[in-house]
PDB file of N, CA and C in Angstrom:
ATOM      1  N   UNK A   1     -19.023 -10.134 -23.625  1.00 48.00           N
ATOM      2  CA  UNK A   1     -20.100  -9.287 -24.075  1.00 48.00           C
ATOM      3  C   UNK A   1     -20.594  -9.846 -25.414  1.00 48.00           C
ATOM      4  N   UNK A   2     -21.914  -9.840 -25.617  1.00 47.00           N
ATOM      5  CA  UNK A   2     -22.506 -10.348 -26.854  1.00 47.00           C
ATOM      6  C   UNK A   2     -23.048  -9.202 -27.692  1.00 47.00           C
ATOM      7  N   UNK A   3     -22.938  -9.343 -29.014  1.00 56.00           N
ATOM      8  CA  UNK A   3     -23.568  -8.361 -29.893  1.00 56.00           C
ATOM      9  C   UNK A   3     -24.977  -8.836 -30.231  1.00 56.00           C
ATOM     10  N   UNK A   4     -25.682  -8.135 -31.115  1.00 62.00           N
ATOM     11  CA  UNK A   4     -27.080  -8.472 -31.405  1.00 62.00           C
ATOM     12  C   UNK A   4     -27.236  -9.825 -32.092  1.00 62.00           C
ATOM     13  N   UNK A   5     -26.168 -10.362 -32.667  1.00 62.00           N
ATOM     14  CA  UNK A   5     -26.209 -11.683 -33.299  1.00 62.00           C
ATOM     15  C   UNK A   5     -25.705 -12.779 -32.362  1.00 62.00           C
ATOM     16  N   UNK A   6     -25.621 -12.458 -31.077  1.00 58.00           N
ATOM     17  CA  UNK A   6     -25.137 -13.390 -30.053  1.00 58.00           C
ATOM     18  C   UNK A   6     -23.716 -13.877 -30.305  1.00 58.00           C
ATOM     19  N   UNK A   7     -22.918 -13.030 -30.874  1.00 61.00           N
ATOM     20  CA  UNK A   7     -21.501 -13.343 -31.058  1.00 61.00           C
ATOM     21  C   UNK A   7     -20.718 -12.606 -29.977  1.00 61.00           C
ATOM     22  N   UNK A   8     -19.714 -13.275 -29.477  1.00 54.00           N
ATOM     23  CA  UNK A   8     -18.914 -12.680 -28.417  1.00 54.00           C
ATOM     24  C   UNK A   8     -18.019 -11.602 -29.007  1.00 54.00           C
ATOM     25  N   UNK A   9     -18.027 -10.448 -28.367  1.00 55.00           N
ATOM     26  CA  UNK A   9     -17.164  -9.337 -28.756  1.00 55.00           C
ATOM     27  C   UNK A   9     -16.157  -9.144 -27.632  1.00 55.00           C
ATOM     28  N   UNK A  10     -14.892  -9.228 -27.970  1.00 56.00           N
ATOM     29  CA  UNK A  10     -13.882  -8.963 -26.954  1.00 56.00           C
ATOM     30  C   UNK A  10     -13.554  -7.482 -26.991  1.00 56.00           C
ATOM     31  N   UNK A  11     -13.629  -6.829 -25.856  1.00 58.00           N
ATOM     32  CA  UNK A  11     -13.330  -5.399 -25.845  1.00 58.00           C
ATOM     33  C   UNK A  11     -11.864  -5.145 -26.180  1.00 58.00           C
ATOM     34  N   UNK A  12     -11.597  -3.986 -26.706  1.00 72.00           N
ATOM     35  CA  UNK A  12     -10.219  -3.604 -27.018  1.00 72.00           C
ATOM     36  C   UNK A  12      -9.403  -3.607 -25.730  1.00 72.00           C
ATOM     37  N   UNK A  13      -8.149  -3.949 -25.858  1.00 80.00           N
ATOM     38  CA  UNK A  13      -7.269  -3.966 -24.698  1.00 80.00           C
ATOM     39  C   UNK A  13      -7.014  -2.530 -24.270  1.00 80.00           C
ATOM     40  N   UNK A  14      -7.126  -2.289 -22.998  1.00 90.00           N
ATOM     41  CA  UNK A  14      -6.917  -0.958 -22.455  1.00 90.00           C
ATOM     42  C   UNK A  14      -5.560  -0.898 -21.767  1.00 90.00           C
ATOM     43  N   UNK A  15      -5.085   0.289 -21.516  1.00 94.00           N
ATOM     44  CA  UNK A  15      -3.807   0.463 -20.829  1.00 94.00           C
ATOM     45  C   UNK A  15      -4.034   1.201 -19.519  1.00 94.00           C
ATOM     46  N   UNK A  16      -2.983   1.303 -18.741  1.00 97.00           N
ATOM     47  CA  UNK A  16      -3.061   2.056 -17.489  1.00 97.00           C
ATOM     48  C   UNK A  16      -3.438   3.511 -17.771  1.00 97.00           C
ATOM     49  N   UNK A  17      -3.075   4.010 -18.934  1.00 97.00           N
ATOM     50  CA  UNK A  17      -3.390   5.398 -19.299  1.00 97.00           C
ATOM     51  C   UNK A  17      -4.890   5.656 -19.249  1.00 97.00           C
ATOM     52  N   UNK A  18      -5.677   4.711 -19.758  1.00 95.00           N
ATOM     53  CA  UNK A  18      -7.131   4.882 -19.753  1.00 95.00           C
ATOM     54  C   UNK A  18      -7.679   4.918 -18.332  1.00 95.00           C
ATOM     55  N   UNK A  19      -7.184   4.022 -17.493  1.00 96.00           N
ATOM     56  CA  UNK A  19      -7.631   3.964 -16.101  1.00 96.00           C
ATOM     57  C   UNK A  19      -7.257   5.242 -15.366  1.00 96.00           C
ATOM     58  N   UNK A  20      -6.031   5.702 -15.558  1.00 98.00           N
ATOM     59  CA  UNK A  20      -5.590   6.937 -14.900  1.00 98.00           C
ATOM     60  C   UNK A  20      -6.372   8.143 -15.401  1.00 98.00           C
ATOM     61  N   UNK A  21      -6.610   8.209 -16.694  1.00 97.00           N
ATOM     62  CA  UNK A  21      -7.368   9.336 -17.257  1.00 97.00           C
ATOM     63  C   UNK A  21      -8.775   9.381 -16.673  1.00 97.00           C
ATOM     64  N   UNK A  22      -9.419   8.217 -16.557  1.00 96.00           N
ATOM     65  CA  UNK A  22     -10.759   8.167 -15.967  1.00 96.00           C
ATOM     66  C   UNK A  22     -10.736   8.612 -14.512  1.00 96.00           C
ATOM     67  N   UNK A  23      -9.752   8.144 -13.772  1.00 97.00           N
ATOM     68  CA  UNK A  23      -9.639   8.502 -12.357  1.00 97.00           C
ATOM     69  C   UNK A  23      -9.419  10.003 -12.185  1.00 97.00           C
ATOM     70  N   UNK A  24      -8.504  10.556 -12.973  1.00 98.00           N
ATOM     71  CA  UNK A  24      -8.219  11.988 -12.871  1.00 98.00           C
ATOM     72  C   UNK A  24      -9.450  12.809 -13.235  1.00 98.00           C
ATOM     73  N   UNK A  25     -10.142  12.421 -14.282  1.00 97.00           N
ATOM     74  CA  UNK A  25     -11.345  13.151 -14.699  1.00 97.00           C
ATOM     75  C   UNK A  25     -12.437  13.050 -13.642  1.00 97.00           C
ATOM     76  N   UNK A  26     -12.645  11.859 -13.103  1.00 96.00           N
ATOM     77  CA  UNK A  26     -13.705  11.643 -12.115  1.00 96.00           C
ATOM     78  C   UNK A  26     -13.501  12.516 -10.879  1.00 96.00           C
ATOM     79  N   UNK A  27     -12.242  12.636 -10.456  1.00 97.00           N
ATOM     80  CA  UNK A  27     -11.935  13.404  -9.242  1.00 97.00           C
ATOM     81  C   UNK A  27     -11.511  14.843  -9.537  1.00 97.00           C
ATOM     82  N   UNK A  28     -11.627  15.260 -10.781  1.00 98.00           N
ATOM     83  CA  UNK A  28     -11.286  16.632 -11.197  1.00 98.00           C
ATOM     84  C   UNK A  28      -9.853  16.997 -10.803  1.00 98.00           C
ATOM     85  N   UNK A  29      -8.926  16.098 -11.118  1.00 98.00           N
ATOM     86  CA  UNK A  29      -7.510  16.314 -10.820  1.00 98.00           C
ATOM     87  C   UNK A  29      -6.813  16.673 -12.124  1.00 98.00           C
ATOM     88  N   UNK A  30      -6.082  17.787 -12.117  1.00 98.00           N
ATOM     89  CA  UNK A  30      -5.375  18.157 -13.345  1.00 98.00           C
ATOM     90  C   UNK A  30      -4.012  17.457 -13.409  1.00 98.00           C
ATOM     91  N   UNK A  31      -3.463  17.416 -14.607  1.00 98.00           N
ATOM     92  CA  UNK A  31      -2.197  16.715 -14.825  1.00 98.00           C
ATOM     93  C   UNK A  31      -1.062  17.300 -13.990  1.00 98.00           C
ATOM     94  N   UNK A  32      -1.050  18.604 -13.831  1.00 98.00           N
ATOM     95  CA  UNK A  32       0.008  19.252 -13.060  1.00 98.00           C
ATOM     96  C   UNK A  32       0.011  18.822 -11.604  1.00 98.00           C
ATOM     97  N   UNK A  33      -1.165  18.794 -10.984  1.00 98.00           N
ATOM     98  CA  UNK A  33      -1.260  18.377  -9.582  1.00 98.00           C
ATOM     99  C   UNK A  33      -0.865  16.913  -9.428  1.00 98.00           C
ATOM    100  N   UNK A  34      -1.362  16.079 -10.332  1.00 99.00           N
ATOM    101  CA  UNK A  34      -1.037  14.654 -10.271  1.00 99.00           C
ATOM    102  C   UNK A  34       0.465  14.449 -10.453  1.00 99.00           C
ATOM    103  N   UNK A  35       1.049  15.155 -11.414  1.00 99.00           N
ATOM    104  CA  UNK A  35       2.486  15.046 -11.674  1.00 99.00           C
ATOM    105  C   UNK A  35       3.294  15.417 -10.437  1.00 99.00           C
ATOM    106  N   UNK A  36       2.901  16.496  -9.786  1.00 99.00           N
ATOM    107  CA  UNK A  36       3.605  16.945  -8.583  1.00 99.00           C
ATOM    108  C   UNK A  36       3.538  15.883  -7.488  1.00 99.00           C
ATOM    109  N   UNK A  37       2.381  15.277  -7.322  1.00 98.00           N
ATOM    110  CA  UNK A  37       2.206  14.280  -6.260  1.00 98.00           C
ATOM    111  C   UNK A  37       3.002  13.003  -6.507  1.00 98.00           C
ATOM    112  N   UNK A  38       3.205  12.642  -7.774  1.00 98.00           N
ATOM    113  CA  UNK A  38       3.961  11.409  -8.053  1.00 98.00           C
ATOM    114  C   UNK A  38       5.423  11.689  -8.417  1.00 98.00           C
ATOM    115  N   UNK A  39       5.810  12.967  -8.404  1.00 98.00           N
ATOM    116  CA  UNK A  39       7.213  13.325  -8.574  1.00 98.00           C
ATOM    117  C   UNK A  39       7.742  13.298  -9.990  1.00 98.00           C
ATOM    118  N   UNK A  40       6.891  13.651 -10.957  1.00 99.00           N
ATOM    119  CA  UNK A  40       7.330  13.739 -12.352  1.00 99.00           C
ATOM    120  C   UNK A  40       6.838  15.059 -12.936  1.00 99.00           C
ATOM    121  N   UNK A  41       7.260  15.354 -14.151  1.00 99.00           N
ATOM    122  CA  UNK A  41       6.805  16.578 -14.809  1.00 99.00           C
ATOM    123  C   UNK A  41       5.392  16.395 -15.365  1.00 99.00           C
ATOM    124  N   UNK A  42       4.728  17.509 -15.620  1.00 99.00           N
ATOM    125  CA  UNK A  42       3.402  17.461 -16.240  1.00 99.00           C
ATOM    126  C   UNK A  42       3.508  16.838 -17.625  1.00 99.00           C
ATOM    127  N   UNK A  43       4.606  17.095 -18.340  1.00 99.00           N
ATOM    128  CA  UNK A  43       4.819  16.500 -19.666  1.00 99.00           C
ATOM    129  C   UNK A  43       4.893  14.984 -19.571  1.00 99.00           C
ATOM    130  N   UNK A  44       5.545  14.490 -18.531  1.00 99.00           N
ATOM    131  CA  UNK A  44       5.645  13.042 -18.354  1.00 99.00           C
ATOM    132  C   UNK A  44       4.255  12.430 -18.160  1.00 99.00           C
ATOM    133  N   UNK A  45       3.425  13.073 -17.351  1.00 99.00           N
ATOM    134  CA  UNK A  45       2.048  12.593 -17.159  1.00 99.00           C
ATOM    135  C   UNK A  45       1.296  12.639 -18.484  1.00 99.00           C
ATOM    136  N   UNK A  46       1.460  13.724 -19.227  1.00 99.00           N
ATOM    137  CA  UNK A  46       0.809  13.836 -20.529  1.00 99.00           C
ATOM    138  C   UNK A  46       1.250  12.705 -21.453  1.00 99.00           C
ATOM    139  N   UNK A  47       2.553  12.418 -21.463  1.00 98.00           N
ATOM    140  CA  UNK A  47       3.073  11.323 -22.290  1.00 98.00           C
ATOM    141  C   UNK A  47       2.508   9.971 -21.854  1.00 98.00           C
ATOM    142  N   UNK A  48       2.340   9.776 -20.548  1.00 98.00           N
ATOM    143  CA  UNK A  48       1.730   8.535 -20.051  1.00 98.00           C
ATOM    144  C   UNK A  48       0.287   8.418 -20.521  1.00 98.00           C
ATOM    145  N   UNK A  49      -0.464   9.502 -20.380  1.00 98.00           N
ATOM    146  CA  UNK A  49      -1.881   9.477 -20.734  1.00 98.00           C
ATOM    147  C   UNK A  49      -2.098   9.336 -22.240  1.00 98.00           C
ATOM    148  N   UNK A  50      -1.104   9.747 -23.030  1.00 97.00           N
ATOM    149  CA  UNK A  50      -1.193   9.623 -24.489  1.00 97.00           C
ATOM    150  C   UNK A  50      -0.434   8.410 -25.024  1.00 97.00           C
ATOM    151  N   UNK A  51      -0.023   7.533 -24.120  1.00 95.00           N
ATOM    152  CA  UNK A  51       0.684   6.287 -24.445  1.00 95.00           C
ATOM    153  C   UNK A  51       1.984   6.510 -25.220  1.00 95.00           C
ATOM    154  N   UNK A  52       2.619   7.637 -24.987  1.00 96.00           N
ATOM    155  CA  UNK A  52       3.949   7.857 -25.555  1.00 96.00           C
ATOM    156  C   UNK A  52       4.997   7.249 -24.630  1.00 96.00           C
ATOM    157  N   UNK A  53       4.632   7.119 -23.345  1.00 97.00           N
ATOM    158  CA  UNK A  53       5.461   6.462 -22.336  1.00 97.00           C
ATOM    159  C   UNK A  53       4.552   5.531 -21.550  1.00 97.00           C
ATOM    160  N   UNK A  54       5.163   4.562 -20.889  1.00 97.00           N
ATOM    161  CA  UNK A  54       4.409   3.620 -20.069  1.00 97.00           C
ATOM    162  C   UNK A  54       4.983   3.622 -18.657  1.00 97.00           C
ATOM    163  N   UNK A  55       4.204   3.116 -17.734  1.00 98.00           N
ATOM    164  CA  UNK A  55       4.620   3.105 -16.342  1.00 98.00           C
ATOM    165  C   UNK A  55       5.820   2.192 -16.122  1.00 98.00           C
ATOM    166  N   UNK A  56       6.722   2.633 -15.273  1.00 98.00           N
ATOM    167  CA  UNK A  56       7.781   1.771 -14.759  1.00 98.00           C
ATOM    168  C   UNK A  56       7.267   1.207 -13.441  1.00 98.00           C
ATOM    169  N   UNK A  57       7.944   0.205 -12.916  1.00 98.00           N
ATOM    170  CA  UNK A  57       7.535  -0.366 -11.626  1.00 98.00           C
ATOM    171  C   UNK A  57       7.592   0.702 -10.534  1.00 98.00           C
ATOM    172  N   UNK A  58       8.655   1.502 -10.530  1.00 99.00           N
ATOM    173  CA  UNK A  58       8.805   2.551  -9.522  1.00 99.00           C
ATOM    174  C   UNK A  58       7.664   3.561  -9.601  1.00 99.00           C
ATOM    175  N   UNK A  59       7.353   4.001 -10.794  1.00 99.00           N
ATOM    176  CA  UNK A  59       6.290   4.991 -10.961  1.00 99.00           C
ATOM    177  C   UNK A  59       4.925   4.391 -10.629  1.00 99.00           C
ATOM    178  N   UNK A  60       4.718   3.137 -10.978  1.00 99.00           N
ATOM    179  CA  UNK A  60       3.450   2.473 -10.653  1.00 99.00           C
ATOM    180  C   UNK A  60       3.244   2.411  -9.141  1.00 99.00           C
ATOM    181  N   UNK A  61       4.317   2.172  -8.391  1.00 99.00           N
ATOM    182  CA  UNK A  61       4.226   2.150  -6.924  1.00 99.00           C
ATOM    183  C   UNK A  61       3.869   3.536  -6.401  1.00 99.00           C
ATOM    184  N   UNK A  62       4.457   4.577  -6.978  1.00 99.00           N
ATOM    185  CA  UNK A  62       4.113   5.939  -6.552  1.00 99.00           C
ATOM    186  C   UNK A  62       2.661   6.266  -6.867  1.00 99.00           C
ATOM    187  N   UNK A  63       2.188   5.845  -8.042  1.00 98.00           N
ATOM    188  CA  UNK A  63       0.783   6.064  -8.410  1.00 98.00           C
ATOM    189  C   UNK A  63      -0.121   5.333  -7.422  1.00 98.00           C
ATOM    190  N   UNK A  64       0.265   4.120  -7.036  1.00 98.00           N
ATOM    191  CA  UNK A  64      -0.524   3.364  -6.057  1.00 98.00           C
ATOM    192  C   UNK A  64      -0.596   4.107  -4.727  1.00 98.00           C
ATOM    193  N   UNK A  65       0.512   4.670  -4.277  1.00 98.00           N
ATOM    194  CA  UNK A  65       0.530   5.392  -3.005  1.00 98.00           C
ATOM    195  C   UNK A  65      -0.367   6.620  -3.038  1.00 98.00           C
ATOM    196  N   UNK A  66      -0.455   7.261  -4.185  1.00 98.00           N
ATOM    197  CA  UNK A  66      -1.230   8.500  -4.316  1.00 98.00           C
ATOM    198  C   UNK A  66      -2.704   8.238  -4.609  1.00 98.00           C
ATOM    199  N   UNK A  67      -2.996   7.185  -5.387  1.00 97.00           N
ATOM    200  CA  UNK A  67      -4.376   6.956  -5.841  1.00 97.00           C
ATOM    201  C   UNK A  67      -5.062   5.747  -5.216  1.00 97.00           C
ATOM    202  N   UNK A  68      -4.280   4.810  -4.710  1.00 97.00           N
ATOM    203  CA  UNK A  68      -4.857   3.574  -4.202  1.00 97.00           C
ATOM    204  C   UNK A  68      -5.023   2.504  -5.271  1.00 97.00           C
ATOM    205  N   UNK A  69      -4.758   2.844  -6.542  1.00 97.00           N
ATOM    206  CA  UNK A  69      -4.820   1.846  -7.618  1.00 97.00           C
ATOM    207  C   UNK A  69      -3.613   0.920  -7.499  1.00 97.00           C
ATOM    208  N   UNK A  70      -3.840  -0.366  -7.572  1.00 98.00           N
ATOM    209  CA  UNK A  70      -2.776  -1.345  -7.430  1.00 98.00           C
ATOM    210  C   UNK A  70      -1.711  -1.170  -8.517  1.00 98.00           C
ATOM    211  N   UNK A  71      -0.448  -1.099  -8.084  1.00 98.00           N
ATOM    212  CA  UNK A  71       0.663  -0.997  -9.034  1.00 98.00           C
ATOM    213  C   UNK A  71       0.691  -2.217  -9.947  1.00 98.00           C
ATOM    214  N   UNK A  72       0.438  -3.388  -9.380  1.00 98.00           N
ATOM    215  CA  UNK A  72       0.433  -4.614 -10.182  1.00 98.00           C
ATOM    216  C   UNK A  72      -0.664  -4.564 -11.242  1.00 98.00           C
ATOM    217  N   UNK A  73      -1.844  -4.102 -10.865  1.00 97.00           N
ATOM    218  CA  UNK A  73      -2.959  -3.974 -11.806  1.00 97.00           C
ATOM    219  C   UNK A  73      -2.585  -3.046 -12.959  1.00 97.00           C
ATOM    220  N   UNK A  74      -2.020  -1.889 -12.640  1.00 98.00           N
ATOM    221  CA  UNK A  74      -1.654  -0.915 -13.669  1.00 98.00           C
ATOM    222  C   UNK A  74      -0.578  -1.467 -14.606  1.00 98.00           C
ATOM    223  N   UNK A  75       0.420  -2.134 -14.041  1.00 98.00           N
ATOM    224  CA  UNK A  75       1.488  -2.699 -14.866  1.00 98.00           C
ATOM    225  C   UNK A  75       0.966  -3.824 -15.755  1.00 98.00           C
ATOM    226  N   UNK A  76       0.048  -4.631 -15.236  1.00 97.00           N
ATOM    227  CA  UNK A  76      -0.543  -5.699 -16.051  1.00 97.00           C
ATOM    228  C   UNK A  76      -1.345  -5.116 -17.216  1.00 97.00           C
ATOM    229  N   UNK A  77      -2.057  -4.022 -16.965  1.00 96.00           N
ATOM    230  CA  UNK A  77      -2.789  -3.364 -18.051  1.00 96.00           C
ATOM    231  C   UNK A  77      -1.830  -2.925 -19.151  1.00 96.00           C
ATOM    232  N   UNK A  78      -0.736  -2.285 -18.751  1.00 96.00           N
ATOM    233  CA  UNK A  78       0.227  -1.799 -19.743  1.00 96.00           C
ATOM    234  C   UNK A  78       0.880  -2.945 -20.513  1.00 96.00           C
ATOM    235  N   UNK A  79       1.215  -4.023 -19.817  1.00 95.00           N
ATOM    236  CA  UNK A  79       1.832  -5.168 -20.496  1.00 95.00           C
ATOM    237  C   UNK A  79       0.865  -5.771 -21.510  1.00 95.00           C
ATOM    238  N   UNK A  80      -0.388  -5.959 -21.102  1.00 93.00           N
ATOM    239  CA  UNK A  80      -1.391  -6.522 -22.015  1.00 93.00           C
ATOM    240  C   UNK A  80      -1.584  -5.614 -23.226  1.00 93.00           C
ATOM    241  N   UNK A  81      -1.606  -4.304 -22.989  1.00 93.00           N
ATOM    242  CA  UNK A  81      -1.771  -3.339 -24.080  1.00 93.00           C
ATOM    243  C   UNK A  81      -0.594  -3.421 -25.052  1.00 93.00           C
ATOM    244  N   UNK A  82       0.619  -3.432 -24.512  1.00 92.00           N
ATOM    245  CA  UNK A  82       1.807  -3.485 -25.370  1.00 92.00           C
ATOM    246  C   UNK A  82       1.850  -4.773 -26.185  1.00 92.00           C
ATOM    247  N   UNK A  83       1.542  -5.903 -25.547  1.00 90.00           N
ATOM    248  CA  UNK A  83       1.553  -7.180 -26.269  1.00 90.00           C
ATOM    249  C   UNK A  83       0.499  -7.212 -27.363  1.00 90.00           C
ATOM    250  N   UNK A  84      -0.690  -6.744 -27.068  1.00 88.00           N
ATOM    251  CA  UNK A  84      -1.768  -6.748 -28.059  1.00 88.00           C
ATOM    252  C   UNK A  84      -1.401  -5.890 -29.260  1.00 88.00           C
ATOM    253  N   UNK A  85      -0.816  -4.731 -29.001  1.00 84.00           N
ATOM    254  CA  UNK A  85      -0.472  -3.842 -30.107  1.00 84.00           C
ATOM    255  C   UNK A  85       0.789  -4.289 -30.835  1.00 84.00           C
ATOM    256  N   UNK A  86       1.672  -4.972 -30.144  1.00 80.00           N
ATOM    257  CA  UNK A  86       2.860  -5.512 -30.800  1.00 80.00           C
ATOM    258  C   UNK A  86       2.453  -6.610 -31.781  1.00 80.00           C
ATOM    259  N   UNK A  87       1.534  -7.475 -31.354  1.00 70.00           N
ATOM    260  CA  UNK A  87       1.076  -8.562 -32.226  1.00 70.00           C
ATOM    261  C   UNK A  87       0.370  -8.016 -33.456  1.00 70.00           C
ATOM    262  N   UNK A  88      -0.372  -6.922 -33.301  1.00 61.00           N
ATOM    263  CA  UNK A  88      -1.056  -6.303 -34.440  1.00 61.00           C
ATOM    264  C   UNK A  88      -0.066  -5.756 -35.456  1.00 61.00           C
ATOM    265  N   UNK A  89       1.075  -5.267 -34.978  1.00 65.00           N
ATOM    266  CA  UNK A  89       2.054  -4.603 -35.844  1.00 65.00           C
ATOM    267  C   UNK A  89       3.252  -5.489 -36.161  1.00 65.00           C
ATOM    268  N   UNK A  90       3.142  -6.787 -35.978  1.00 62.00           N
ATOM    269  CA  UNK A  90       4.286  -7.687 -36.079  1.00 62.00           C
ATOM    270  C   UNK A  90       4.375  -8.396 -37.425  1.00 62.00           C
ATOM    271  N   UNK A  91       3.913  -7.806 -38.487  1.00 60.00           N
ATOM    272  CA  UNK A  91       3.903  -8.493 -39.780  1.00 60.00           C
ATOM    273  C   UNK A  91       5.138  -8.213 -40.627  1.00 60.00           C
ATOM    274  N   UNK A  92       6.054  -7.389 -40.186  1.00 60.00           N
ATOM    275  CA  UNK A  92       7.170  -6.983 -41.020  1.00 60.00           C
ATOM    276  C   UNK A  92       8.431  -7.807 -40.888  1.00 60.00           C
ATOM    277  N   UNK A  93       8.389  -8.946 -40.197  1.00 58.00           N
ATOM    278  CA  UNK A  93       9.601  -9.736 -40.009  1.00 58.00           C
ATOM    279  C   UNK A  93       9.874 -10.631 -41.211  1.00 58.00           C
ATOM    280  N   UNK A  94      11.147 -10.780 -41.511  1.00 59.00           N
ATOM    281  CA  UNK A  94      11.577 -11.657 -42.600  1.00 59.00           C
ATOM    282  C   UNK A  94      11.312 -13.114 -42.226  1.00 59.00           C
ATOM    283  N   UNK A  95      11.078 -13.951 -43.231  1.00 62.00           N
ATOM    284  CA  UNK A  95      10.811 -15.370 -42.991  1.00 62.00           C
ATOM    285  C   UNK A  95      12.005 -16.101 -42.385  1.00 62.00           C
ATOM    286  N   UNK A  96      13.221 -15.604 -42.606  1.00 66.00           N
ATOM    287  CA  UNK A  96      14.374 -16.322 -42.076  1.00 66.00           C
ATOM    288  C   UNK A  96      14.607 -16.037 -40.592  1.00 66.00           C
ATOM    289  N   UNK A  97      13.915 -15.060 -40.047  1.00 73.00           N
ATOM    290  CA  UNK A  97      13.999 -14.775 -38.625  1.00 73.00           C
ATOM    291  C   UNK A  97      12.760 -15.304 -37.922  1.00 73.00           C
ATOM    292  N   UNK A  98      12.897 -15.580 -36.677  1.00 73.00           N
ATOM    293  CA  UNK A  98      11.789 -15.999 -35.824  1.00 73.00           C
ATOM    294  C   UNK A  98      11.102 -17.267 -36.301  1.00 73.00           C
ATOM    295  N   UNK A  99      11.877 -18.208 -36.809  1.00 80.00           N
ATOM    296  CA  UNK A  99      11.327 -19.502 -37.193  1.00 80.00           C
ATOM    297  C   UNK A  99      11.161 -20.346 -35.929  1.00 80.00           C
ATOM    298  N   UNK A 100       9.951 -20.834 -35.700  1.00 81.00           N
ATOM    299  CA  UNK A 100       9.678 -21.640 -34.510  1.00 81.00           C
ATOM    300  C   UNK A 100      10.380 -22.986 -34.623  1.00 81.00           C
ATOM    301  N   UNK A 101      10.815 -23.517 -33.489  1.00 85.00           N
ATOM    302  CA  UNK A 101      11.360 -24.868 -33.459  1.00 85.00           C
ATOM    303  C   UNK A 101      10.254 -25.851 -33.800  1.00 85.00           C
ATOM    304  N   UNK A 102      10.636 -27.018 -34.316  1.00 86.00           N
ATOM    305  CA  UNK A 102       9.628 -27.986 -34.747  1.00 86.00           C
ATOM    306  C   UNK A 102       8.785 -28.531 -33.595  1.00 86.00           C
ATOM    307  N   UNK A 103       9.257 -28.411 -32.361  1.00 89.00           N
ATOM    308  CA  UNK A 103       8.492 -28.904 -31.219  1.00 89.00           C
ATOM    309  C   UNK A 103       7.490 -27.881 -30.693  1.00 89.00           C
ATOM    310  N   UNK A 104       7.489 -26.681 -31.255  1.00 85.00           N
ATOM    311  CA  UNK A 104       6.537 -25.646 -30.834  1.00 85.00           C
ATOM    312  C   UNK A 104       5.212 -25.902 -31.526  1.00 85.00           C
ATOM    313  N   UNK A 105       4.182 -25.960 -30.737  1.00 78.00           N
ATOM    314  CA  UNK A 105       2.847 -26.240 -31.290  1.00 78.00           C
ATOM    315  C   UNK A 105       2.184 -24.961 -31.710  1.00 78.00           C
TER     316      UNK A 105
END
């Protein structure tokens, strides 16, 4: 995507939570009904949608069975989100830890 100065803007990394929230809203599905269908508590769904918890492989497969959204797609979204946010918050390590080997480019 380009901005008005023709510079490329990379969109913020999204998580499975955003995709699920959009799907639930579009189809007017409440958290309680969705939770019941995938076999978890409403609190667990709330925690997923608020990124307090992330999908496990097992839960992603259940979400796929109920919604048709690919479990692999959802898990990849969550992994990309976690990595992007980990890199943003990774400035607190001591210099004596995590020293790259000299052959690392």
